[in-house]
Each structure stands twice: as C-alpha cells, then as structure tokens.
One Martini backbone bead per residue (centre of mass of N, CA, C, O) as a GRO file, in nm:
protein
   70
    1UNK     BB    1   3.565   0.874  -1.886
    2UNK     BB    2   3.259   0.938  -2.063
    3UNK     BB    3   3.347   1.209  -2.195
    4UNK     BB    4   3.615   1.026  -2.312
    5UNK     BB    5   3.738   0.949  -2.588
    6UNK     BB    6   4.003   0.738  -2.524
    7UNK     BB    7   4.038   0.714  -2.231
    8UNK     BB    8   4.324   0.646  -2.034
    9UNK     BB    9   4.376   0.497  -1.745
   10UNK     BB   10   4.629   0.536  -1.443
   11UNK     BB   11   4.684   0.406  -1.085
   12UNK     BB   12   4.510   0.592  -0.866
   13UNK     BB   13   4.256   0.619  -1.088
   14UNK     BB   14   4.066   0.410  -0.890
   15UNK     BB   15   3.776   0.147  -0.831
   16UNK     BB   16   3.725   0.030  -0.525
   17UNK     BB   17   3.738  -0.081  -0.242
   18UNK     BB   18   3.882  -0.056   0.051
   19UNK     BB   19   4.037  -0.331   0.097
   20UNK     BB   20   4.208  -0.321  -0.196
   21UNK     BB   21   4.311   0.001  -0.185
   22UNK     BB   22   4.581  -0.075  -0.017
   23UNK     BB   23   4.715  -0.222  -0.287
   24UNK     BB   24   4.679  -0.024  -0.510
   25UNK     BB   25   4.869   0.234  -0.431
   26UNK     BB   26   5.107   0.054  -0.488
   27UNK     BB   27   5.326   0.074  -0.681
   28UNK     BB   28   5.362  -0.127  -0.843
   29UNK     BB   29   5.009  -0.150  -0.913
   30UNK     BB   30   5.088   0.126  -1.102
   31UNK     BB   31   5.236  -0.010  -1.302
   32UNK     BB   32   5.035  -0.213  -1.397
   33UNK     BB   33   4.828  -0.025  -1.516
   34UNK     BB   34   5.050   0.136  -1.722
   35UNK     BB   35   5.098  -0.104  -1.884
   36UNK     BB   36   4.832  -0.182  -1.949
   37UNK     BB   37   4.774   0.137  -2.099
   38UNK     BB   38   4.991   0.113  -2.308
   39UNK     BB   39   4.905  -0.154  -2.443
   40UNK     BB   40   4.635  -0.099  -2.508
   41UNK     BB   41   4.731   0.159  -2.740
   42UNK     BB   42   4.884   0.020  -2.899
   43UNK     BB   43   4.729  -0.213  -2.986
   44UNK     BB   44   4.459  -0.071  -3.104
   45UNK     BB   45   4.639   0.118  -3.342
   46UNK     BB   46   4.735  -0.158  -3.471
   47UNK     BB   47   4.382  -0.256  -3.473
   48UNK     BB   48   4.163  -0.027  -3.520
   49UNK     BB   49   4.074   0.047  -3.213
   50UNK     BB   50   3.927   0.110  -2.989
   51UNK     BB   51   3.982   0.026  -2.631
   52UNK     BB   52   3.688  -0.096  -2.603
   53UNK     BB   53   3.725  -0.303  -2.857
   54UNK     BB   54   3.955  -0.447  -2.717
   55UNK     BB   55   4.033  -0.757  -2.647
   56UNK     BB   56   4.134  -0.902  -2.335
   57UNK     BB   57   4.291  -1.141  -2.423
   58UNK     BB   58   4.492  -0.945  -2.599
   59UNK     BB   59   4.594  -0.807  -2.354
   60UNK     BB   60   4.692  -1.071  -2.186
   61UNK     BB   61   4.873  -1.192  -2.362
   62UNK     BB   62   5.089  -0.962  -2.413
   63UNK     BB   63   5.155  -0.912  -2.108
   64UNK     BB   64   5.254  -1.194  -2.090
   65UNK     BB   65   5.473  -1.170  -2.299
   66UNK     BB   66   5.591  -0.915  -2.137
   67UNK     BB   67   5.579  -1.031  -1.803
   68UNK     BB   68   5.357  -0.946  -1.687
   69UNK     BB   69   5.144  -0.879  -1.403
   70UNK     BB   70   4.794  -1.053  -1.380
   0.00000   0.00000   0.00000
C-alpha cells in the first residue's frame, strides 16, 4: 500500500504480467514471498530501517544462507 508505512506483503496479493501470474499464484510461489517478507521485517528490525530502506543485496544474501529459493 502506498498509504502504509511498513507493510510488507506476500502470497497471491501481487502485481503481474497475465503470464507470470499462473505460476505466481501457486503455493511455492507463496511460500516464496512470505519467506522473503518474513525475512525482510526481520532483517530490517535488526539493522533499524524501514522494509524500504534495506538493500536488496541483504535480503538476497540472507534468503540464500537460508536456503530459499530466489
């Protein structure tokens, strides 16, 4: 939401192509997301910034030593 600081989502509630979304919207997919926003508020709380201000590279590196799939 652009009128809410600080929230993440995840799961089927994203902005796709039509051909993207059949494969977005199956669970992996979602687990997928929620990992990676899980992990993102974690991450963020941690180094004291907001959701938007952490870079990609960390949440990238994190996702990675913990085995996700990105």
């Amino acid at each position: 939401s652009r009128n809410i600081r600080n929230l993440l989502a995840a799961g089927r509630c994203l902005s796709t192509t039509h051909e993207a979304h059949a494969t977005t919207r199956l669970t992996p997919s979602c687990m997928a997301t929620g990992q990676a926003a899980g992990t993102a508020a974690a991450l963020a709380v941690q180094m004291k910034l907001d959701p938007l201000e952490l870079p990609v590279a960390v949440l990238q590196k994190e996702l990675r030593r913990n085995g996700a799939a990105i």
